[in-house]
Amino acid sequence: MIGLLEITLAAGAVAAALTTSVTALVRPRPAPPAVGPARRSARARMWLYAPIWVTALLLSAALLRGPIALVAGVGDHCTAEDHHQHHLCLLHPPHASGRASAWLVTLAVVLPALALAARALRANRREARLEQTLVRSSQPSTLGPDVRILDQTEPLALTVGGLRPVVLVSRGLMDVLSPEALEAVLAHERAHAARRDPLRARIDRVVAAWLPRRVRRALIADLALAREQACDEAAAGRCGRLRVAATLTEVARLGVAAPAVGTSITSSPLEARVHALLAPPPSASAWSLGALATTLGVAALGLGPVHELLERAVALLLH
Amino acid sequence: MARILRLPDLALGELEQAVLETLWSNGPANPGQVHASLGAARGISLNTVSSALKRLHDKGLLEREKVSHAYVYRATVTREALQRQLIGAIADQFSDGDAGLLAAFVDVAGAGGEATLRRLEALVASRLAEGGEP
């Protein structure tokens, strides 16, 4: 078992490091404007979480090739008990190598990854404590237990909190918006709460810590746009697409003097959101042919070349 | 003019916030008075309340002056000012460029400027005028 763990962890570490490097080199651009939020978000997450899903898929496929072949009755020579060949197989795992090399490779990747993730986790925690203070300082509203009031005269509406999201609305916003516009804003923010967007964004942020800054920013920004559009769609379901689009421009107009909450994305997200609302509803499907093909490709890599590679690695280690 | 608070000082504990609430609602008070408003309900001692007041004072959220033998504490920030600073601090957490997690309804900085906003308003207005399905 140790032998299997040793080689699997090292292989996983290498795969994760390579995947991250590929993402860093490719520098994935945001999806084109016409892409709906489900697909935009799925595409961005596919890149962001690649070190995890690609590694998991490659390793599972590589390790399962033996048992699959056994069941299917074709392919791998696992059943041919050739003791001079080192097979990568769950049924006949390699023994421990007694050397440090594989473990060192694992540590060389895992330690920096943990350090980067820890930094993001600490930032998340600081943010959570500040949000807690903010929510506690807010006052109850007549709009529901999930909505609380901030004293600000600037128009603000935001959703904070990981486990129990709360919608915060400023007095300034409530004083100037028409009831219909306020309804649209609340529908949008409540959608963020229902989707647990603050929590998802926090997890995204930890995983994003492994990527270089520019690549990270582009992916996170795309995810942010996808989130906003998804909640715009939810609000549009209640209030109508045009009403939500009008509310967006109305609040933007009001807020021109307000402090910037969050940073801006390169091409104006407001424009993208308004155009999306003035167009027919986008497809709700997250999967594209490209995504499916990529996944199958990675699985095939695992079953084939990666499996062979690992067997060579095991042979190298045990000699 | 309210002091800009350091980031760590802005995250307040539950008791600290309750103390601040009392001072906001009831005005300046000494530890005994604050304890009377709070302590009984929470079963905490006068000492605990005094410590919380002192902590808030050290953070710059309260001022105090000695009246007879006790300090009378007064809030230096309003609720609005504290909230403004909190929001700013939260937004700054990831000022490294990651889009804010506050899921603000409209990210004003992302509105793209006056020209874009005018164009969008005109677009929306013309659709509304068409009497299109809202």
Short mmCIF file of C-alpha atoms in Angstrom, two decimals:
data_model
loop_
_atom_site.label_atom_id
_atom_site.label_comp_id
_atom_site.label_asym_id
_atom_site.label_seq_id
_atom_site.Cartn_x
_atom_site.Cartn_y
_atom_site.Cartn_z
CA MET A 1 0.00 0.00 0.00
CA ILE A 2 2.78 2.40 0.86
CA GLY A 3 4.33 1.80 -2.50
CA LEU A 4 1.10 2.70 -4.23
CA LEU A 5 0.60 5.79 -2.08
CA GLU A 6 4.15 6.90 -2.69
CA ILE A 7 3.86 6.75 -6.47
CA THR A 8 0.32 8.06 -6.63
CA LEU A 9 1.04 11.12 -4.52
CA ALA A 10 4.19 11.92 -6.46
CA ALA A 11 2.37 11.47 -9.76
CA GLY A 12 -0.49 13.61 -8.49
CA ALA A 13 1.90 16.34 -7.41
CA VAL A 14 3.61 16.37 -10.80
CA ALA A 15 0.28 16.36 -12.65
CA ALA A 16 -1.05 19.24 -10.54
CA ALA A 17 2.12 21.27 -11.04
CA LEU A 18 2.07 20.65 -14.79
CA THR A 19 -1.60 21.52 -15.07
CA THR A 20 -1.06 24.78 -13.20
CA SER A 21 1.85 25.60 -15.49
CA VAL A 22 -0.22 24.92 -18.58
CA THR A 23 -2.96 27.22 -17.31
CA ALA A 24 -0.38 29.90 -16.53
CA LEU A 25 1.09 29.60 -20.03
CA VAL A 26 -2.20 29.49 -21.90
CA ARG A 27 -3.60 32.54 -20.03
CA PRO A 28 -7.26 31.72 -20.68
CA ARG A 29 -9.22 34.76 -21.82
CA PRO A 30 -12.72 35.54 -20.57
CA ALA A 31 -15.54 33.89 -22.51
CA PRO A 32 -17.05 35.97 -25.35
CA PRO A 33 -19.86 38.39 -24.34
CA ALA A 34 -22.69 36.30 -25.77
CA VAL A 35 -21.91 33.33 -23.55
CA GLY A 36 -24.49 32.76 -20.83
CA PRO A 37 -23.58 32.71 -17.14
CA ALA A 38 -23.80 28.94 -16.68
CA ARG A 39 -21.33 28.22 -19.43
CA ARG A 40 -19.12 31.19 -18.54
CA SER A 41 -18.85 30.03 -14.97
CA ALA A 42 -18.31 26.37 -15.91
CA ARG A 43 -15.58 27.29 -18.35
CA ALA A 44 -13.76 29.53 -15.87
CA ARG A 45 -14.02 26.92 -13.14
CA MET A 46 -12.75 24.24 -15.46
CA TRP A 47 -9.54 26.24 -15.83
CA LEU A 48 -9.35 27.36 -12.22
CA TYR A 49 -9.88 23.93 -10.70
CA ALA A 50 -7.84 22.12 -13.36
CA PRO A 51 -5.01 21.15 -10.98
CA ILE A 52 -7.62 19.26 -8.98
CA TRP A 53 -9.91 17.68 -11.55
CA VAL A 54 -7.29 16.91 -14.18
CA THR A 55 -5.04 15.27 -11.58
CA ALA A 56 -7.92 13.30 -10.07
CA LEU A 57 -9.15 12.13 -13.47
CA LEU A 58 -5.68 11.22 -14.75
CA LEU A 59 -4.84 9.23 -11.66
CA SER A 60 -8.19 7.47 -11.39
CA ALA A 61 -8.03 6.47 -15.03
CA ALA A 62 -4.42 5.31 -14.70
CA LEU A 63 -5.11 3.30 -11.57
CA LEU A 64 -8.41 1.88 -12.71
CA ARG A 65 -7.09 0.66 -16.05
CA GLY A 66 -6.16 -2.67 -14.53
CA PRO A 67 -9.51 -3.42 -12.90
CA ILE A 68 -11.39 -2.09 -15.94
CA ALA A 69 -9.39 -4.35 -18.22
CA LEU A 70 -9.99 -7.24 -15.87
CA VAL A 71 -13.72 -6.71 -15.95
CA ALA A 72 -13.83 -5.99 -19.67
CA GLY A 73 -11.59 -8.93 -20.43
CA VAL A 74 -9.29 -6.94 -22.72
CA GLY A 75 -6.15 -4.87 -22.60
CA ASP A 76 -3.94 -4.79 -19.54
CA HIS A 77 -1.84 -7.78 -18.61
CA CYS A 78 -2.58 -7.57 -14.94
CA THR A 79 -3.91 -11.06 -14.72
CA ALA A 80 -0.77 -12.44 -16.32
CA GLU A 81 1.09 -12.32 -12.96
CA ASP A 82 4.44 -11.47 -14.48
CA HIS A 83 6.52 -10.76 -11.41
CA HIS A 84 9.43 -9.24 -13.27
CA GLN A 85 7.25 -6.47 -14.66
CA HIS A 86 6.18 -3.72 -12.36
CA HIS A 87 2.55 -3.05 -12.99
CA LEU A 88 0.60 -0.13 -11.82
CA CYS A 89 -2.39 -1.94 -10.55
CA LEU A 90 -4.70 -1.73 -7.60
CA LEU A 91 -4.81 -5.48 -7.33
CA HIS A 92 -1.02 -5.91 -7.29
CA PRO A 93 0.33 -2.66 -5.90
CA PRO A 94 4.06 -2.00 -6.03
CA HIS A 95 5.94 -2.29 -2.78
CA ALA A 96 7.59 0.67 -1.11
CA SER A 97 10.78 1.84 -2.74
CA GLY A 98 12.57 2.59 0.50
CA ARG A 99 13.89 5.75 -1.12
CA ALA A 100 13.05 9.39 -0.50
CA SER A 101 12.79 10.50 -4.12
CA ALA A 102 9.07 10.09 -4.66
CA TRP A 103 8.24 11.69 -1.31
CA LEU A 104 10.56 14.61 -2.07
CA VAL A 105 8.80 15.25 -5.35
CA THR A 106 5.47 15.27 -3.54
CA LEU A 107 6.69 17.68 -0.89
CA ALA A 108 8.30 19.98 -3.44
CA VAL A 109 4.84 20.61 -4.87
CA VAL A 110 2.59 20.26 -1.86
CA LEU A 111 4.45 22.56 0.52
CA PRO A 112 4.41 25.69 -1.67
CA ALA A 113 0.79 24.92 -2.63
CA LEU A 114 -0.20 24.75 1.02
CA ALA A 115 1.63 27.99 1.78
CA LEU A 116 -0.21 29.82 -1.02
CA ALA A 117 -3.55 28.34 -0.04
CA ALA A 118 -2.92 29.27 3.61
CA ARG A 119 -2.43 32.88 2.63
CA ALA A 120 -5.76 32.95 0.83
CA LEU A 121 -7.46 31.19 3.72
CA ARG A 122 -6.14 33.80 6.13
CA ALA A 123 -7.44 36.59 3.92
CA ASN A 124 -10.81 34.83 3.78
CA ARG A 125 -10.89 34.64 7.54
CA ARG A 126 -10.06 38.32 7.96
CA GLU A 127 -12.77 39.21 5.52
CA ALA A 128 -15.26 36.98 7.33
CA ARG A 129 -14.59 38.71 10.64
CA LEU A 130 -14.98 42.15 9.10
CA GLU A 131 -18.23 41.05 7.48
CA GLN A 132 -19.47 39.74 10.79
CA THR A 133 -18.83 43.11 12.38
CA LEU A 134 -20.57 44.83 9.48
CA VAL A 135 -23.66 42.64 9.75
CA ARG A 136 -23.83 43.06 13.53
CA SER A 137 -23.62 46.84 13.15
CA SER A 138 -26.49 46.82 10.65
CA GLN A 139 -30.08 47.22 11.67
CA PRO A 140 -33.10 45.07 10.95
CA SER A 141 -35.35 45.95 8.04
CA THR A 142 -39.02 45.59 7.29
CA LEU A 143 -38.16 43.64 4.14
CA GLY A 144 -37.48 40.32 5.77
CA PRO A 145 -35.12 38.65 8.24
CA ASP A 146 -32.56 38.11 5.49
CA VAL A 147 -32.25 41.83 4.70
CA ARG A 148 -30.59 44.36 6.99
CA ILE A 149 -30.02 48.10 6.72
CA LEU A 150 -26.77 50.05 6.56
CA ASP A 151 -26.75 53.69 7.56
CA GLN A 152 -24.92 54.87 4.43
CA THR A 153 -26.44 57.62 2.35
CA GLU A 154 -24.70 56.20 -0.72
CA PRO A 155 -26.75 53.62 -2.60
CA LEU A 156 -25.42 50.21 -1.70
CA ALA A 157 -26.74 46.70 -1.90
CA LEU A 158 -24.52 43.79 -1.11
CA THR A 159 -24.63 40.20 0.01
CA VAL A 160 -22.12 38.97 2.55
CA GLY A 161 -21.53 35.89 4.64
CA GLY A 162 -20.50 32.34 3.95
CA LEU A 163 -22.73 30.01 5.89
CA ARG A 164 -25.63 32.35 6.52
CA PRO A 165 -25.63 34.99 3.80
CA VAL A 166 -27.23 38.32 4.61
CA VAL A 167 -28.35 41.03 2.20
CA LEU A 168 -27.29 44.52 3.24
CA VAL A 169 -29.01 47.56 1.79
CA SER A 170 -28.17 51.18 2.55
CA ARG A 171 -30.69 53.79 3.64
CA GLY A 172 -29.51 55.84 0.72
CA LEU A 173 -30.62 53.15 -1.70
CA MET A 174 -33.96 52.60 -0.05
CA ASP A 175 -34.70 56.30 -0.01
CA VAL A 176 -34.16 56.91 -3.70
CA LEU A 177 -35.28 53.76 -5.49
CA SER A 178 -38.80 53.19 -6.69
CA PRO A 179 -40.52 50.14 -5.19
CA GLU A 180 -40.14 48.23 -8.49
CA ALA A 181 -36.43 48.98 -8.68
CA LEU A 182 -35.94 48.01 -5.04
CA GLU A 183 -37.73 44.74 -5.72
CA ALA A 184 -35.33 44.03 -8.59
CA VAL A 185 -32.31 44.79 -6.42
CA LEU A 186 -33.56 42.56 -3.63
CA ALA A 187 -34.36 39.72 -6.03
CA HIS A 188 -30.81 39.95 -7.38
CA GLU A 189 -29.18 40.02 -3.97
CA ARG A 190 -31.38 37.23 -2.61
CA ALA A 191 -30.30 35.13 -5.57
CA HIS A 192 -26.68 35.64 -4.47
CA ALA A 193 -27.65 34.43 -1.00
CA ALA A 194 -29.59 31.42 -2.28
CA ARG A 195 -26.72 30.41 -4.56
CA ARG A 196 -24.27 30.87 -1.70
CA ASP A 197 -22.14 33.00 -3.98
CA PRO A 198 -19.97 34.51 -1.21
CA LEU A 199 -18.94 31.03 -0.08
CA ARG A 200 -18.27 29.78 -3.60
CA ALA A 201 -16.20 32.84 -4.33
CA ARG A 202 -14.14 32.23 -1.22
CA ILE A 203 -13.33 28.69 -2.27
CA ASP A 204 -12.50 29.90 -5.78
CA ARG A 205 -10.11 32.35 -4.24
CA VAL A 206 -8.16 29.67 -2.38
CA VAL A 207 -7.72 27.59 -5.52
CA ALA A 208 -6.84 30.70 -7.51
CA ALA A 209 -3.91 31.34 -5.16
CA TRP A 210 -1.85 28.81 -7.13
CA LEU A 211 -2.00 30.81 -10.34
CA PRO A 212 0.05 33.86 -11.32
CA ARG A 213 -1.66 37.17 -10.70
CA ARG A 214 -2.75 38.07 -14.23
CA VAL A 215 -4.20 34.70 -15.01
CA ARG A 216 -5.91 34.62 -11.64
CA ARG A 217 -7.46 38.05 -12.11
CA ALA A 218 -8.88 37.18 -15.52
CA LEU A 219 -10.51 33.97 -14.31
CA ILE A 220 -11.86 35.48 -11.10
CA ALA A 221 -13.22 38.46 -13.00
CA ASP A 222 -14.99 36.16 -15.44
CA LEU A 223 -16.48 34.23 -12.55
CA ALA A 224 -17.64 37.47 -10.96
CA LEU A 225 -19.38 38.51 -14.17
CA ALA A 226 -21.00 35.09 -14.47
CA ARG A 227 -22.27 35.37 -10.89
CA GLU A 228 -23.78 38.79 -11.50
CA GLN A 229 -25.41 37.67 -14.73
CA ALA A 230 -26.85 34.57 -13.11
CA CYS A 231 -28.44 36.71 -10.40
CA ASP A 232 -29.63 39.21 -13.01
CA GLU A 233 -31.39 36.29 -14.72
CA ALA A 234 -32.96 35.22 -11.42
CA ALA A 235 -34.18 38.77 -10.77
CA ALA A 236 -35.44 39.00 -14.37
CA GLY A 237 -37.52 35.89 -13.77
CA ARG A 238 -39.37 37.77 -11.06
CA CYS A 239 -39.42 41.33 -12.35
CA GLY A 240 -38.86 41.14 -16.09
CA ARG A 241 -35.66 41.57 -18.08
CA LEU A 242 -36.20 45.19 -19.01
CA ARG A 243 -37.03 46.21 -15.43
CA VAL A 244 -33.77 44.69 -14.17
CA ALA A 245 -31.78 46.33 -16.98
CA ALA A 246 -33.38 49.69 -16.15
CA THR A 247 -32.60 49.22 -12.45
CA LEU A 248 -28.97 48.49 -13.26
CA THR A 249 -28.53 51.78 -15.10
CA GLU A 250 -30.56 53.61 -12.47
CA VAL A 251 -28.37 52.40 -9.61
CA ALA A 252 -25.22 53.00 -11.64
CA ARG A 253 -26.37 56.58 -12.25
CA LEU A 254 -27.04 57.09 -8.54
CA GLY A 255 -23.84 55.51 -7.48
CA VAL A 256 -21.45 57.43 -9.61
CA ALA A 257 -20.22 59.31 -6.56
CA ALA A 258 -20.25 56.29 -4.25
CA PRO A 259 -17.09 54.54 -3.06
CA ALA A 260 -16.13 51.70 -5.33
CA VAL A 261 -17.02 48.45 -3.73
CA GLY A 262 -14.90 45.77 -5.27
CA THR A 263 -12.63 46.39 -8.21
CA SER A 264 -13.58 46.80 -11.81
CA ILE A 265 -13.26 44.34 -14.64
CA THR A 266 -11.53 45.50 -17.81
CA SER A 267 -14.48 45.71 -20.21
CA SER A 268 -17.35 47.20 -18.29
CA PRO A 269 -19.39 44.49 -16.63
CA LEU A 270 -22.36 46.84 -16.49
CA GLU A 271 -22.45 46.99 -20.26
CA ALA A 272 -22.21 43.21 -20.57
CA ARG A 273 -25.00 42.75 -18.05
CA VAL A 274 -27.37 45.26 -19.61
CA HIS A 275 -26.86 43.84 -23.10
CA ALA A 276 -27.41 40.31 -21.80
CA LEU A 277 -30.69 41.39 -20.19
CA LEU A 278 -31.90 43.13 -23.35
CA ALA A 279 -31.26 39.95 -25.32
CA PRO A 280 -33.28 36.75 -24.99
CA PRO A 281 -32.48 34.49 -22.01
CA PRO A 282 -29.26 32.49 -22.53
CA SER A 283 -29.02 28.73 -22.58
CA ALA A 284 -28.95 27.26 -19.11
CA SER A 285 -26.60 24.51 -20.14
CA ALA A 286 -23.15 24.58 -18.61
CA TRP A 287 -21.61 21.94 -20.81
CA SER A 288 -20.18 22.65 -24.19
CA LEU A 289 -18.87 20.21 -26.73
CA GLY A 290 -15.40 21.53 -26.03
CA ALA A 291 -15.66 20.85 -22.32
CA LEU A 292 -16.91 17.33 -22.94
CA ALA A 293 -14.14 16.64 -25.43
CA THR A 294 -11.51 17.96 -23.02
CA THR A 295 -12.75 15.75 -20.21
CA LEU A 296 -12.79 12.67 -22.40
CA GLY A 297 -9.34 13.57 -23.68
CA VAL A 298 -7.95 13.80 -20.16
CA ALA A 299 -9.54 10.46 -19.23
CA ALA A 300 -8.02 8.88 -22.32
CA LEU A 301 -4.62 10.29 -21.39
CA GLY A 302 -4.98 8.72 -17.99
CA LEU A 303 -5.96 5.32 -19.30
CA GLY A 304 -3.20 5.31 -21.87
CA PRO A 305 0.02 7.33 -21.72
CA VAL A 306 -0.17 8.28 -18.05
CA HIS A 307 -0.67 4.69 -17.00
CA GLU A 308 2.41 3.66 -19.04
CA LEU A 309 4.42 6.56 -17.65
CA LEU A 310 3.59 5.62 -14.10
CA GLU A 311 4.63 2.04 -14.67
CA ARG A 312 8.00 3.27 -15.96
CA ALA A 313 8.29 5.51 -12.91
CA VAL A 314 7.57 2.61 -10.59
CA ALA A 315 10.20 0.51 -12.37
CA LEU A 316 12.71 3.34 -12.01
CA LEU A 317 11.98 3.80 -8.35
CA LEU A 318 12.21 0.16 -7.45
CA HIS A 319 15.57 -0.31 -9.06
CA MET B 1 -13.25 63.93 12.03
CA ALA B 2 -13.30 60.18 12.58
CA ARG B 3 -9.98 58.45 12.74
CA ILE B 4 -9.25 55.91 10.05
CA LEU B 5 -8.96 52.66 11.93
CA ARG B 6 -6.33 50.06 11.35
CA LEU B 7 -7.57 46.94 9.71
CA PRO B 8 -7.24 44.52 12.66
CA ASP B 9 -9.03 46.97 14.91
CA LEU B 10 -12.10 47.03 12.74
CA ALA B 11 -13.12 43.44 13.36
CA LEU B 12 -14.92 43.72 16.64
CA GLY B 13 -15.83 41.01 19.09
CA GLU B 14 -19.44 40.43 20.04
CA LEU B 15 -19.15 42.14 23.41
CA GLU B 16 -17.26 45.08 21.95
CA GLN B 17 -20.03 45.59 19.46
CA ALA B 18 -22.71 45.34 22.10
CA VAL B 19 -20.87 47.97 24.15
CA LEU B 20 -20.63 50.24 21.13
CA GLU B 21 -24.36 49.78 20.47
CA THR B 22 -25.13 50.83 24.04
CA LEU B 23 -23.04 53.96 23.71
CA TRP B 24 -24.69 54.77 20.38
CA SER B 25 -28.18 54.32 21.80
CA ASN B 26 -27.74 55.79 25.24
CA GLY B 27 -24.92 58.28 24.78
CA PRO B 28 -21.72 58.60 26.84
CA ALA B 29 -21.54 56.37 29.89
CA ASN B 30 -19.19 55.01 32.50
CA PRO B 31 -18.44 51.29 32.89
CA GLY B 32 -21.05 50.90 35.60
CA GLN B 33 -23.79 52.30 33.41
CA VAL B 34 -22.74 50.22 30.42
CA HIS B 35 -22.65 47.14 32.60
CA ALA B 36 -26.13 47.91 33.86
CA SER B 37 -27.45 48.06 30.28
CA LEU B 38 -25.63 44.94 29.18
CA GLY B 39 -24.17 42.90 31.91
CA ALA B 40 -27.23 41.61 33.62
CA ALA B 41 -28.59 40.06 30.45
CA ARG B 42 -25.28 38.41 29.66
CA GLY B 43 -24.16 37.44 33.12
CA ILE B 44 -20.80 39.14 32.71
CA SER B 45 -18.87 41.07 35.30
CA LEU B 46 -18.17 44.78 35.52
CA ASN B 47 -14.50 43.98 34.94
CA THR B 48 -15.26 42.31 31.65
CA VAL B 49 -17.22 45.34 30.50
CA SER B 50 -14.42 47.66 31.62
CA SER B 51 -11.91 45.64 29.63
CA ALA B 52 -14.07 45.83 26.54
CA LEU B 53 -14.39 49.59 26.93
CA LYS B 54 -10.66 49.90 27.33
CA ARG B 55 -10.04 47.79 24.23
CA LEU B 56 -12.37 49.91 22.17
CA HIS B 57 -10.65 52.99 23.52
CA ASP B 58 -7.24 51.63 22.56
CA LYS B 59 -8.53 50.92 19.08
CA GLY B 60 -9.57 54.53 18.74
CA LEU B 61 -13.29 53.90 18.60
CA LEU B 62 -13.96 55.60 21.95
CA GLU B 63 -12.81 58.71 23.77
CA ARG B 64 -12.87 58.99 27.51
CA GLU B 65 -12.60 61.59 30.21
CA LYS B 66 -12.28 61.15 33.91
CA VAL B 67 -15.36 62.28 35.82
CA SER B 68 -15.08 61.86 39.58
CA HIS B 69 -13.43 58.48 39.93
CA ALA B 70 -14.61 56.81 36.78
CA TYR B 71 -14.02 57.22 33.09
CA VAL B 72 -16.94 58.31 30.95
CA TYR B 73 -16.66 56.81 27.49
CA ARG B 74 -17.97 58.32 24.27
CA ALA B 75 -18.02 56.87 20.75
CA THR B 76 -15.76 58.65 18.27
CA VAL B 77 -17.35 57.05 15.22
CA THR B 78 -20.94 56.94 14.16
CA ARG B 79 -22.52 53.72 12.98
CA GLU B 80 -22.37 55.03 9.43
CA ALA B 81 -18.68 55.89 9.66
CA LEU B 82 -17.82 52.49 11.09
CA GLN B 83 -19.77 50.77 8.35
CA ARG B 84 -18.06 52.84 5.70
CA GLN B 85 -14.66 51.89 7.02
CA LEU B 86 -15.66 48.23 7.25
CA ILE B 87 -16.84 48.15 3.67
CA GLY B 88 -13.66 49.83 2.54
CA ALA B 89 -11.57 47.35 4.49
CA ILE B 90 -13.47 44.39 3.07
CA ALA B 91 -13.08 45.71 -0.45
CA ASP B 92 -9.37 46.19 0.17
CA GLN B 93 -8.80 42.65 1.35
CA PHE B 94 -8.31 41.49 -2.16
CA SER B 95 -7.33 44.74 -3.76
CA ASP B 96 -4.74 42.64 -5.52
CA GLY B 97 -7.23 42.83 -8.35
CA ASP B 98 -9.64 40.09 -7.53
CA ALA B 99 -13.14 41.32 -8.07
CA GLY B 100 -14.83 42.16 -4.78
CA LEU B 101 -16.68 39.42 -3.03
CA LEU B 102 -19.25 41.76 -1.67
CA ALA B 103 -21.46 40.95 -4.65
CA ALA B 104 -22.49 44.58 -4.78
CA PHE B 105 -25.46 45.17 -7.01
CA VAL B 106 -23.58 47.45 -9.31
CA ASP B 107 -19.84 47.77 -9.07
CA VAL B 108 -19.62 51.46 -9.66
CA ALA B 109 -16.01 51.33 -10.72
CA GLY B 110 -17.06 48.83 -13.37
CA ALA B 111 -19.73 51.07 -14.81
CA GLY B 112 -17.32 51.99 -17.57
CA GLY B 113 -17.64 55.75 -17.36
CA GLU B 114 -20.17 58.41 -18.24
CA ALA B 115 -20.30 57.80 -21.98
CA THR B 116 -21.05 54.10 -21.55
CA LEU B 117 -23.68 54.80 -18.92
CA ARG B 118 -25.44 57.33 -21.18
CA ARG B 119 -25.44 54.89 -24.05
CA LEU B 120 -26.91 52.16 -21.88
CA GLU B 121 -29.56 54.49 -20.43
CA ALA B 122 -30.57 55.48 -23.97
CA LEU B 123 -30.79 51.84 -24.98
CA VAL B 124 -32.99 50.98 -22.03
CA ALA B 125 -35.14 54.06 -22.57
CA SER B 126 -35.78 53.19 -26.21
CA ARG B 127 -36.79 49.66 -25.27
CA LEU B 128 -39.14 50.96 -22.62
CA ALA B 129 -40.63 53.37 -25.15
CA GLU B 130 -41.25 50.50 -27.55
CA GLY B 131 -43.48 49.22 -24.82
CA GLY B 132 -41.66 45.94 -24.97
CA GLU B 133 -42.37 43.12 -22.55
CA PRO B 134 -40.61 44.25 -19.37
#
